[in-house]
XYZ file of C-alpha atoms in Angstrom:
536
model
C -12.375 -10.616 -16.120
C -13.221 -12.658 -13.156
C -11.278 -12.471 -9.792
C -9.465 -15.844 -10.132
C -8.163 -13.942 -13.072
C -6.736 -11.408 -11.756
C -3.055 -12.861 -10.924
C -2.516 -13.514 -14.441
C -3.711 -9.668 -15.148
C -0.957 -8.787 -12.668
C 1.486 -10.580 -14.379
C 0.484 -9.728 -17.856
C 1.206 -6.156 -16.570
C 3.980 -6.595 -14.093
C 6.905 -6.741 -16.478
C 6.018 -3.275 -17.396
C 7.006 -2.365 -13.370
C 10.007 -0.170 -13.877
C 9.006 1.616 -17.153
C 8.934 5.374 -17.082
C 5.254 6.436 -16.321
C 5.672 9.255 -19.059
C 5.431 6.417 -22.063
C 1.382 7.111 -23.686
C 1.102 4.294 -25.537
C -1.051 2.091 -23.227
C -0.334 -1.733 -22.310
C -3.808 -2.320 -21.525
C -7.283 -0.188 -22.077
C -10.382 -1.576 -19.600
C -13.565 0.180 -20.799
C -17.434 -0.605 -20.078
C -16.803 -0.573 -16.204
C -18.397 0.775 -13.130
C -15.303 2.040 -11.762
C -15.465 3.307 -8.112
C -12.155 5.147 -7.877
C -12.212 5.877 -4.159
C -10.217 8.965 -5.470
C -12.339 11.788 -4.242
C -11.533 13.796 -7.266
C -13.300 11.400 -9.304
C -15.168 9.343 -7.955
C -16.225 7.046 -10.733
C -15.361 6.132 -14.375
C -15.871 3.490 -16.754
C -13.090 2.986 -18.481
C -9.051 3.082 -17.403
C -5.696 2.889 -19.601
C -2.497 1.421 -18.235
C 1.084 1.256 -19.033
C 3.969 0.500 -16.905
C 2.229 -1.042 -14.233
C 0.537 1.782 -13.206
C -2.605 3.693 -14.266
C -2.184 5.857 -17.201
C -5.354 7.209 -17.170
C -8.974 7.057 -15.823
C -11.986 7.979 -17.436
C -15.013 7.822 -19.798
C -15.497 5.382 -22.509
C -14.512 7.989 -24.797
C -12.191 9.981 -22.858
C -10.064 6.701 -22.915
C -10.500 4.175 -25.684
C -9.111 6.156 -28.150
C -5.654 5.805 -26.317
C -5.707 2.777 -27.509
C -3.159 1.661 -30.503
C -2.846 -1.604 -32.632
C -0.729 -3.373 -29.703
C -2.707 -2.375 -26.682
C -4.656 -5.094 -25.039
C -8.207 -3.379 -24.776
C -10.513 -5.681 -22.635
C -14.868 -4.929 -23.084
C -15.718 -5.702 -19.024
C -19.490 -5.428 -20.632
C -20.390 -3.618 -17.329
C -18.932 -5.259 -14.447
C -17.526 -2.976 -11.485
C -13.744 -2.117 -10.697
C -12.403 -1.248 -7.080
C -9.111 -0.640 -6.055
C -6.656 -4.003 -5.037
C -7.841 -4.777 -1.531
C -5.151 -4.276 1.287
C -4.830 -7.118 3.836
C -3.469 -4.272 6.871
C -2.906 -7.263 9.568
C -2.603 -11.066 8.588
C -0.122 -13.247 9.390
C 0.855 -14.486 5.761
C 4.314 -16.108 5.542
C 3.835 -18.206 8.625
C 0.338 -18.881 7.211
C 1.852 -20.070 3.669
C 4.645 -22.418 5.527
C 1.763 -24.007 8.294
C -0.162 -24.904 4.723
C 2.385 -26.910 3.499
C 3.422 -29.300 6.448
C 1.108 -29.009 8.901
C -2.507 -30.334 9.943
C -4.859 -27.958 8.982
C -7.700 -28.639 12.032
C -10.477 -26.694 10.531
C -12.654 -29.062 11.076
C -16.136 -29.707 12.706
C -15.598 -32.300 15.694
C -13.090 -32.906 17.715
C -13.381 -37.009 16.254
C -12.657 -35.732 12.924
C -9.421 -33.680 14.004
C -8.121 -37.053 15.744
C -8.765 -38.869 12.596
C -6.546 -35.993 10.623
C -3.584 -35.760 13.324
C -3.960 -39.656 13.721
C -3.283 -40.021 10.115
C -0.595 -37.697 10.056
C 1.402 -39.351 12.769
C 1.117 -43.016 10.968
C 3.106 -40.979 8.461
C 5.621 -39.220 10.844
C 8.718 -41.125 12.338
C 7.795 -42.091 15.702
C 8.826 -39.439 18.935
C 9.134 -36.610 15.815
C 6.563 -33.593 16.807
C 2.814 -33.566 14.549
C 1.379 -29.998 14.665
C -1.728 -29.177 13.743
C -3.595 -25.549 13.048
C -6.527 -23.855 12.547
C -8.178 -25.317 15.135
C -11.384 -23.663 16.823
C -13.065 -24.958 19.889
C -16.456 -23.303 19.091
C -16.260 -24.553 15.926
C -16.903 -28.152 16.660
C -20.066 -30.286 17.606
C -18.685 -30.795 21.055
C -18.335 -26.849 21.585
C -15.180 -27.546 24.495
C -11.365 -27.537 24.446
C -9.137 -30.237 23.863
C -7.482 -31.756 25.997
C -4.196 -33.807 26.231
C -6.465 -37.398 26.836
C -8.187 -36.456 23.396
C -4.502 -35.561 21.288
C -3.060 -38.814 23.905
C -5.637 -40.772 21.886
C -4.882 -39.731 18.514
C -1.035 -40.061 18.919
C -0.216 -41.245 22.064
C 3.737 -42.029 20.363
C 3.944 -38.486 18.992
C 4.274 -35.064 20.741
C 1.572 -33.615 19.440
C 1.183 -29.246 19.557
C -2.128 -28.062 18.254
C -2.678 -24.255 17.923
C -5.716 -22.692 18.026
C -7.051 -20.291 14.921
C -6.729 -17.093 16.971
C -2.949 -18.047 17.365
C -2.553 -17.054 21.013
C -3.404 -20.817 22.737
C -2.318 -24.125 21.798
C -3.006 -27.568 23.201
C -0.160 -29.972 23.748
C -0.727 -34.124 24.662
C 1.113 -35.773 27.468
C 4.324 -37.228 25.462
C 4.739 -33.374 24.433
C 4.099 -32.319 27.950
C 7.394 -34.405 29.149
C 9.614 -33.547 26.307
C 9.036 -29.869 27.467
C 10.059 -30.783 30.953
C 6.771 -29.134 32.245
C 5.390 -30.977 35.519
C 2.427 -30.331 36.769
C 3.251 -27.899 39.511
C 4.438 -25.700 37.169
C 3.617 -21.548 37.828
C 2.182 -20.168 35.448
C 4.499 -17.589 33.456
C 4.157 -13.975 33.394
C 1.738 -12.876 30.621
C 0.335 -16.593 30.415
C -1.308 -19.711 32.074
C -1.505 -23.485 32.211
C -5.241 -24.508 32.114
C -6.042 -27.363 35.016
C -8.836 -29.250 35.993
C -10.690 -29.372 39.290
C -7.702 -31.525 40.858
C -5.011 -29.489 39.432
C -3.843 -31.659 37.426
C -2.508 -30.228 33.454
C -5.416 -30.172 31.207
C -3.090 -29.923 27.771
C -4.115 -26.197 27.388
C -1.818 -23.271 26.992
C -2.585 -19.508 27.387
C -0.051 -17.016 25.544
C 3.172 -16.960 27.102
C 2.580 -20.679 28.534
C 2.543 -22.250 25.262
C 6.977 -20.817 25.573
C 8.753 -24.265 26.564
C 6.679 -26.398 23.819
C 7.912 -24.073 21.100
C 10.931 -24.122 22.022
C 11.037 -27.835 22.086
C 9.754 -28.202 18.522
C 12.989 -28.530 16.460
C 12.821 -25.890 13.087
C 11.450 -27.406 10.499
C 11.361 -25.302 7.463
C 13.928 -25.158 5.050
C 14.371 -22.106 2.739
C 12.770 -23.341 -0.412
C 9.737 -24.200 1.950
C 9.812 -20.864 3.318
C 9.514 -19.624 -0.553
C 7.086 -22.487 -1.449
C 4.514 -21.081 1.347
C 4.752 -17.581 -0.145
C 3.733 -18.641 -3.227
C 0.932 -20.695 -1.625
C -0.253 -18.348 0.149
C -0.056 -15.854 -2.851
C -2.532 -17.917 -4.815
C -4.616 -17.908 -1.913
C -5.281 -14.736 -1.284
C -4.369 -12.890 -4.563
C -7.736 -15.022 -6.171
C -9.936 -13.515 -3.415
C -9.211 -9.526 -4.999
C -6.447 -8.724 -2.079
C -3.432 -7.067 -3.944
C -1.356 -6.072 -1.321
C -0.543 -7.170 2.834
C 0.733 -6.458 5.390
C 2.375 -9.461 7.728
C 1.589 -8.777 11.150
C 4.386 -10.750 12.475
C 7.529 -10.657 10.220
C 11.484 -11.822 10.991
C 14.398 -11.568 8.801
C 13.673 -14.979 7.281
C 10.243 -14.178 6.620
C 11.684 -10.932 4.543
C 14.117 -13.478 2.482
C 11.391 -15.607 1.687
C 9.480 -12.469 0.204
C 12.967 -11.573 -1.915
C 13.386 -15.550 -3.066
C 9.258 -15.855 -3.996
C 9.878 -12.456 -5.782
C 12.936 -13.299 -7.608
C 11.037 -17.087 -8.608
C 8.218 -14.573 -9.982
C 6.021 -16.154 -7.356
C 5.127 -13.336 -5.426
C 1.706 -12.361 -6.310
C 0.919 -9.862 -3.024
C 2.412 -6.088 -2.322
C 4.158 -6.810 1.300
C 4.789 -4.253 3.799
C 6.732 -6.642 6.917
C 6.273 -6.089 10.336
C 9.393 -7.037 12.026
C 8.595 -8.640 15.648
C 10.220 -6.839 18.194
C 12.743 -9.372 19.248
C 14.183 -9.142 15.872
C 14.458 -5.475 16.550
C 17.710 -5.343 17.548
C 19.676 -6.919 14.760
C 17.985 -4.345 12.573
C 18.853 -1.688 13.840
C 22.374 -2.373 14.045
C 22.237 -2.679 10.778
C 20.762 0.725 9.918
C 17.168 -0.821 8.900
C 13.993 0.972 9.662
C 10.851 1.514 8.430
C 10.034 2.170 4.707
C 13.407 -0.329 3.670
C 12.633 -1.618 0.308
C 10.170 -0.522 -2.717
C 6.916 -1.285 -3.960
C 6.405 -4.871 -3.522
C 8.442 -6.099 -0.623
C 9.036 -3.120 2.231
C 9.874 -3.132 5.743
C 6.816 -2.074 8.396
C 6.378 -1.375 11.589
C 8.195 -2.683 14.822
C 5.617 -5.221 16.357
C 4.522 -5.739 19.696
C 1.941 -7.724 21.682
C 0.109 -6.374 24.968
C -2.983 -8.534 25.628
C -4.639 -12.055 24.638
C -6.920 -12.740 22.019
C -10.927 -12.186 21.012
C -11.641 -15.350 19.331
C -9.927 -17.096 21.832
C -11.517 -14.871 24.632
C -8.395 -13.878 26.660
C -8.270 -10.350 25.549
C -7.692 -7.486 28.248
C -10.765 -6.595 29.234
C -12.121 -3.828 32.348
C -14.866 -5.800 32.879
C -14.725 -9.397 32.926
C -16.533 -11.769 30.351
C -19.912 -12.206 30.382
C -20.520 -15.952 32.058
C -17.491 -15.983 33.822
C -17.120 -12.782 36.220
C -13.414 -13.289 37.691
C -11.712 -13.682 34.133
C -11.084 -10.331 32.971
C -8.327 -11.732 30.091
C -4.459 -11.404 29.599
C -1.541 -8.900 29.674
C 1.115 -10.592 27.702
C 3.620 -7.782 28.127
C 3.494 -4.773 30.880
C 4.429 -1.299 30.619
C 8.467 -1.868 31.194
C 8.564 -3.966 28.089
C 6.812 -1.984 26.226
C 8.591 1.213 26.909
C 11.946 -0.291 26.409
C 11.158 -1.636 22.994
C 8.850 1.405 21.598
C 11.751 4.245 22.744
C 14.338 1.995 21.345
C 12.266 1.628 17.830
C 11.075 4.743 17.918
C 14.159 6.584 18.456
C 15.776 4.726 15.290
C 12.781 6.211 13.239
C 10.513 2.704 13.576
C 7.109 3.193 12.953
C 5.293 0.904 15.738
C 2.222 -1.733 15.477
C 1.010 -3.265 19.045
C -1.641 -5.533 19.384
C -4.259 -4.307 21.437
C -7.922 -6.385 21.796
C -8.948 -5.172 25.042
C -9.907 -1.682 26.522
C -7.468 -2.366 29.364
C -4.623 -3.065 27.117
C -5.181 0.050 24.365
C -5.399 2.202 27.086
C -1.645 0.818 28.030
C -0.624 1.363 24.818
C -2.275 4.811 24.226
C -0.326 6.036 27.430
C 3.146 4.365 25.816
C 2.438 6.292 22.702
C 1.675 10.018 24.132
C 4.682 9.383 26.344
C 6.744 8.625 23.026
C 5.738 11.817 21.733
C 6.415 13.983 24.759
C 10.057 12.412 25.064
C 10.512 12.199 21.206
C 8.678 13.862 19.166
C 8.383 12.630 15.677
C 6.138 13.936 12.806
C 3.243 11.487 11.747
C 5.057 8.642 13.227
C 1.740 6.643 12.286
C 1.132 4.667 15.588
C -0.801 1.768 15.156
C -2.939 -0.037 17.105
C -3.482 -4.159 15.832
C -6.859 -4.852 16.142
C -8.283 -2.053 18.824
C -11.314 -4.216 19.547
C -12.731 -2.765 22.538
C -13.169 1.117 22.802
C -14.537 3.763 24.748
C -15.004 7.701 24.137
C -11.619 8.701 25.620
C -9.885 5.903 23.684
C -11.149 7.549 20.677
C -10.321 11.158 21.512
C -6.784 10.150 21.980
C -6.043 8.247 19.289
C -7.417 11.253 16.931
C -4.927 13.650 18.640
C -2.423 10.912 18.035
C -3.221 10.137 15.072
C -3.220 6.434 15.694
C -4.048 4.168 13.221
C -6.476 0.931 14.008
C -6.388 -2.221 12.286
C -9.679 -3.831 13.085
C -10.613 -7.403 12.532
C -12.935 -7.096 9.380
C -14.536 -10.533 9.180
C -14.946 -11.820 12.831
C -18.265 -10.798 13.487
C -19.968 -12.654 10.233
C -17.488 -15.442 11.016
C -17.138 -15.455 14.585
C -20.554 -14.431 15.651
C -20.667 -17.904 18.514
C -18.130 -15.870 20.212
C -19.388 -12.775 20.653
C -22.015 -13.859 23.128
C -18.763 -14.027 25.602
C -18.566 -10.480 25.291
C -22.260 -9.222 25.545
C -24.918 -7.581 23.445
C -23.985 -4.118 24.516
C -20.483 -4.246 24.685
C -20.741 -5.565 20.767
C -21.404 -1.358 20.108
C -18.256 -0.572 21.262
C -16.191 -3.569 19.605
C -14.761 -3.249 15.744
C -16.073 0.006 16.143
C -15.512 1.175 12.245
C -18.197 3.747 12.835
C -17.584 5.377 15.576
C -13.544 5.443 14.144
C -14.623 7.590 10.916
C -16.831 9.534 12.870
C -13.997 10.762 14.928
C -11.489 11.300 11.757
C -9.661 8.273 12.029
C -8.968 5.817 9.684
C -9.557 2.344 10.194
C -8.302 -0.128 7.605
C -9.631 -4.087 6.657
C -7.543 -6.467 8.574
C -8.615 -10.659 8.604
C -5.775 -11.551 11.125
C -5.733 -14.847 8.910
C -5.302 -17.462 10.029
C -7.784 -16.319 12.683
C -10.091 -14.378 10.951
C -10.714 -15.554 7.024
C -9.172 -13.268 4.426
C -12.366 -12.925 1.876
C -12.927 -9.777 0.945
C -16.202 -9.657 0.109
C -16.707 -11.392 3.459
C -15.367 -8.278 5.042
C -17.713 -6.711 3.081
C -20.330 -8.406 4.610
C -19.533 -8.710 8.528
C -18.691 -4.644 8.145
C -21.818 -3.665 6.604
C -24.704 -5.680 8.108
C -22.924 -6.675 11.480
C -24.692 -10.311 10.970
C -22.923 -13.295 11.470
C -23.472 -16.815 9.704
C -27.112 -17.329 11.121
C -28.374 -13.863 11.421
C -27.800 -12.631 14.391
C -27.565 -8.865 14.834
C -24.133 -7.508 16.970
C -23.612 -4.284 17.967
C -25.640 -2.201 14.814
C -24.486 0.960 15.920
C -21.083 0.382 14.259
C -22.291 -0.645 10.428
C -21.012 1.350 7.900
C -22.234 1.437 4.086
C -20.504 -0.396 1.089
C -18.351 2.275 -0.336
C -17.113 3.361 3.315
C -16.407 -0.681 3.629
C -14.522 -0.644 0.773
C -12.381 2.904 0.918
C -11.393 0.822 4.797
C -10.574 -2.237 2.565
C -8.255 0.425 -0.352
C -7.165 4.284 0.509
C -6.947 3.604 4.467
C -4.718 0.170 3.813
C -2.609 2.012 1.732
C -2.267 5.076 4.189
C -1.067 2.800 7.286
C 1.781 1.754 5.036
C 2.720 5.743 4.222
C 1.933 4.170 0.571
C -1.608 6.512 -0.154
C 0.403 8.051 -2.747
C 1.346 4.834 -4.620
C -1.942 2.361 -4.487
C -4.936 2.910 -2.649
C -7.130 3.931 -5.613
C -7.674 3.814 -9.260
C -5.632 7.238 -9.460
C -2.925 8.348 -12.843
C -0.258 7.608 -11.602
C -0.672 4.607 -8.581
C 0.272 1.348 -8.759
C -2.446 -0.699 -11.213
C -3.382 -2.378 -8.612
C -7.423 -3.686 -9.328
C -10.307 -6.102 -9.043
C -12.831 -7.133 -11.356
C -16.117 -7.819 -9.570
C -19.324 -9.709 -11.253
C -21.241 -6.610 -10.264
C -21.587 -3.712 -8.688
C -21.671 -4.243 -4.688
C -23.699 -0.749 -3.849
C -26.847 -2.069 -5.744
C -29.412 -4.102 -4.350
C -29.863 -3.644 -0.352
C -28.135 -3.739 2.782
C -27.990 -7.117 3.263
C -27.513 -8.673 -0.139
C -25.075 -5.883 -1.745
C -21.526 -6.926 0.030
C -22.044 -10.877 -0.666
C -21.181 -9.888 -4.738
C -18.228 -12.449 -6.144
């Protein structure tokens, strides 16, 4: 069973959902595998039974096959390894699915080649109507810079044109869109963002964060529901054919939750999905008695979800010391401590667990303080803080997040994909940045996150960046924090599951979880260092 089959082994299984656990016939027998469990009980077995959608049970060849009856499917793997579902703990997937669908995917390796793409799009778009384009990555290109609004002027000079880029926290608009958004060019920048300029002050096209506001606002909605629940499915396929099983959307609405319910009910839905809810949603919920934990095992209400600094692929993140090239930049607070405070106690107090996006040192340090403070004025047991992302750390960072308890979603593929980028930050500071090392040497647990769209979502490429800490041509950042292949993956499984409060439903290959697996062409601890996590 290969991993582009394993959708179809979900839903050859999936009808079987809601059937009482305590039936022994199984559905399905797997036998002849290296199966690594992550259950510390039992560690590995070669052979698991299944019936109702869960695991029956997990064993040897001959502890197992013999379960078997004349109608179970029983499936020879003739040797190939078995892990857990992988656990996407921070991507943006909805939003993801819908940007797939209608808009330019700028991925691409000049900036010539992403005029050609938006050009072509506009000769298809009524003129004056808004092209948007995604996935766009300045060090990416052949020209290594930033666009600017004369190169997105050239491509459609008759069309507002909004480009984001990958990381999700800048955007670059052209002129047309630049008047439509009644933005002149003495405009201040906004709390929590900025307008780049040249050396004459003039608009460059760039946006920072909170500056990119007015222009999306401007952009009239343009999804309807069925496109909502055709991006779901899209993005379902997507990821479900890489080996991840189950996700959690790092930036969630209402809407987002409805298209979950209509993919589900169109048995399109091929991904667990536990929601973050953005916080300006918050209050709508709450009025109507919603909190965390609202739903069951494939669509469920997360965390409350705020945002306190800028980016790391787009190199605005919080940092105390500023980036390396460029010694008065220091990054971005998108919100300060007020905000914060009045949205945590408000979530918190209505039994919310909370996710805030923290990058740099500056900004976890902010949101460290917000937490202890929530848990002097309201205490809560294992409230499960999270921190999204928790890039940059230091020794006191980690001490209080262990008494805490604080969860951190690290990015788990930037530095094998990312690697240009880290040169902005600095050889040294690289052993202190998706620290997964130092985090399970202090007791916590870290989970796999790809951010996606600005990280990719592979993950055997998580695998990779997590374990050898090389990046596309070799180059070695920050050692100090590797970790080995069955760590890699228990971050990728057991810790997913437990930043969800869901370790006792899917995790691991356990009697009794969620049947939630992969099928790899071999086993990824064999072979060395280097070669082991690239296995597909």
């Amino acid at each position: 069973m290969s991993l582009d089959s394993r959708r179809n082994f979900l839903r050859s299984i999936g009808a079987f959902a809601l059937a009482p656990l305590s039936r022994t016939e199984p559905e399905m027998v797997l036998y002849n595998a290296g199966v690594l469990t992550m259950d510390p009980q039992q560690p590995r077995a070669q052979a698991v039974a299944i019936s109702g959608g869960r695991f029956l049970a997990v064993g040897t060849n001959d502890e197992i096959r013999p379960l078997a009856t004349a109608r179970t499917r029983s499936v020879d793997l003739e040797g190939k390894t078995v892990v857990p579902g992988f656990i996407d703990a921070h991507c943006h997937v909805a939003s993801s699915g819908r940007r797939h669908l209608r808009e330019v995917d700028c991925d691409l390796r000049s900036i010539a080649e992403i005029q050609a793409a938006l050009l072509k799009r506009a000769s298809e778009t009524p003129r004056g109507s808004w092209v948007l384009g995604f996935k766009y990555d300045d060090t990416k290109t052949a020209e290594g810079r930033r666009l600017t609004r004369q190169d997105l002027d050239a491509a459609a000079p008759d069309h507002p044109v909004f480009v984001e880029h990958r990381g999700g926290h800048t955007a670059y608009v052209n002129s047309l869109a630049i008047r439509i958004a009644e933005v002149d060019e003495k405009v201040p920048d906004p709390p929590g963002g900025k307008f780049d300029r040249d050396s004459s002050g003039r608009l460059t096209g760039g946006l920072r964060e909170r500056a990119t506001g007015p222009f999306r606002k401007a952009i009239p909605s343009r999804y309807t529901r069925d496109d909502c629940r055709e991006g779901v499915k899209l993005i379902s396929r997507m990821m479900t054919r890489t080996g991840v099983t189950s996700v959690h959307d790092a930036y969630g609405s209402p809407e987002d939750l409805r298209a979950y319910q209509d993919a589900r009910e169109a048995g399109e839905l091929g991904l667990r999905v536990y929601c973050l809810i953005g916080f300006m949603h918050i209050d709508r919920l709450i009025s109507a008695g919603v909190r965390t934990g609202l739903g069951d095992e494939w669509v469920r209400v997360g965390p409350m979800k705020m945002t306190c600094d800028g980016s790391i692929s787009e190199r605005t993140a919080r940092l105390s010391q500023p980036y390396i090239g460029r010694p008065d930049d220091y990054g971005i607070l998108v919100m300060d401590e007020p905000e914060l405070y009045r949205y945590g106690r408000q979530a918190h107090e209505a039994g919310w667990q909370i996710g805030i996006h923290a990058n740099g040192d500056v900004a976890i340090d902010l949101v460290l303080r917000l937490y202890e403070r929530l848990q002097r004025e309201l205490p809560r047991r294992d409230p499960r803080f999270r921190i999204e992302h928790c890039t940059l750390i230091n020794d006191s960072i980690l001490g209080r997040m262990r008494a805490l308890g604080v969860i951190p979603t690290p990015f788990s593929t930037y530095v094998y994909y990312h690697g240009e980028k880290m040169r902005e930050y600095g050889a040294e500071r690289l052993h202190s940045m998706f620290a997964l090392r130092s985090f399970l040497d202090a007791g916590i647990r870290p989970t796999q996150a790809s951010d996606y769209p600005p990280g990719p979502f592979e993950p055997m490429m998580a695998l990779q960046s997590e374990v050898t800490r090389t990046d596309t041509k070799g180059n070695l950042w920050g050692p100090r924090q590797r970790i080995t292949v069955e760590e890699a993956i228990r971050v990728g499984t057991l810790h997913g599951a437990y930043a969800s409060f869901e370790e006792n439903q899917k995790g691991s290959i356990t009697e009794g979880k969620l049947a939630d697996l992969v099928v790899l062409g071999r086993d990824p601890l064999a072979g060395s260092r280097q070669a082991s996590p690239s296995t597909q």
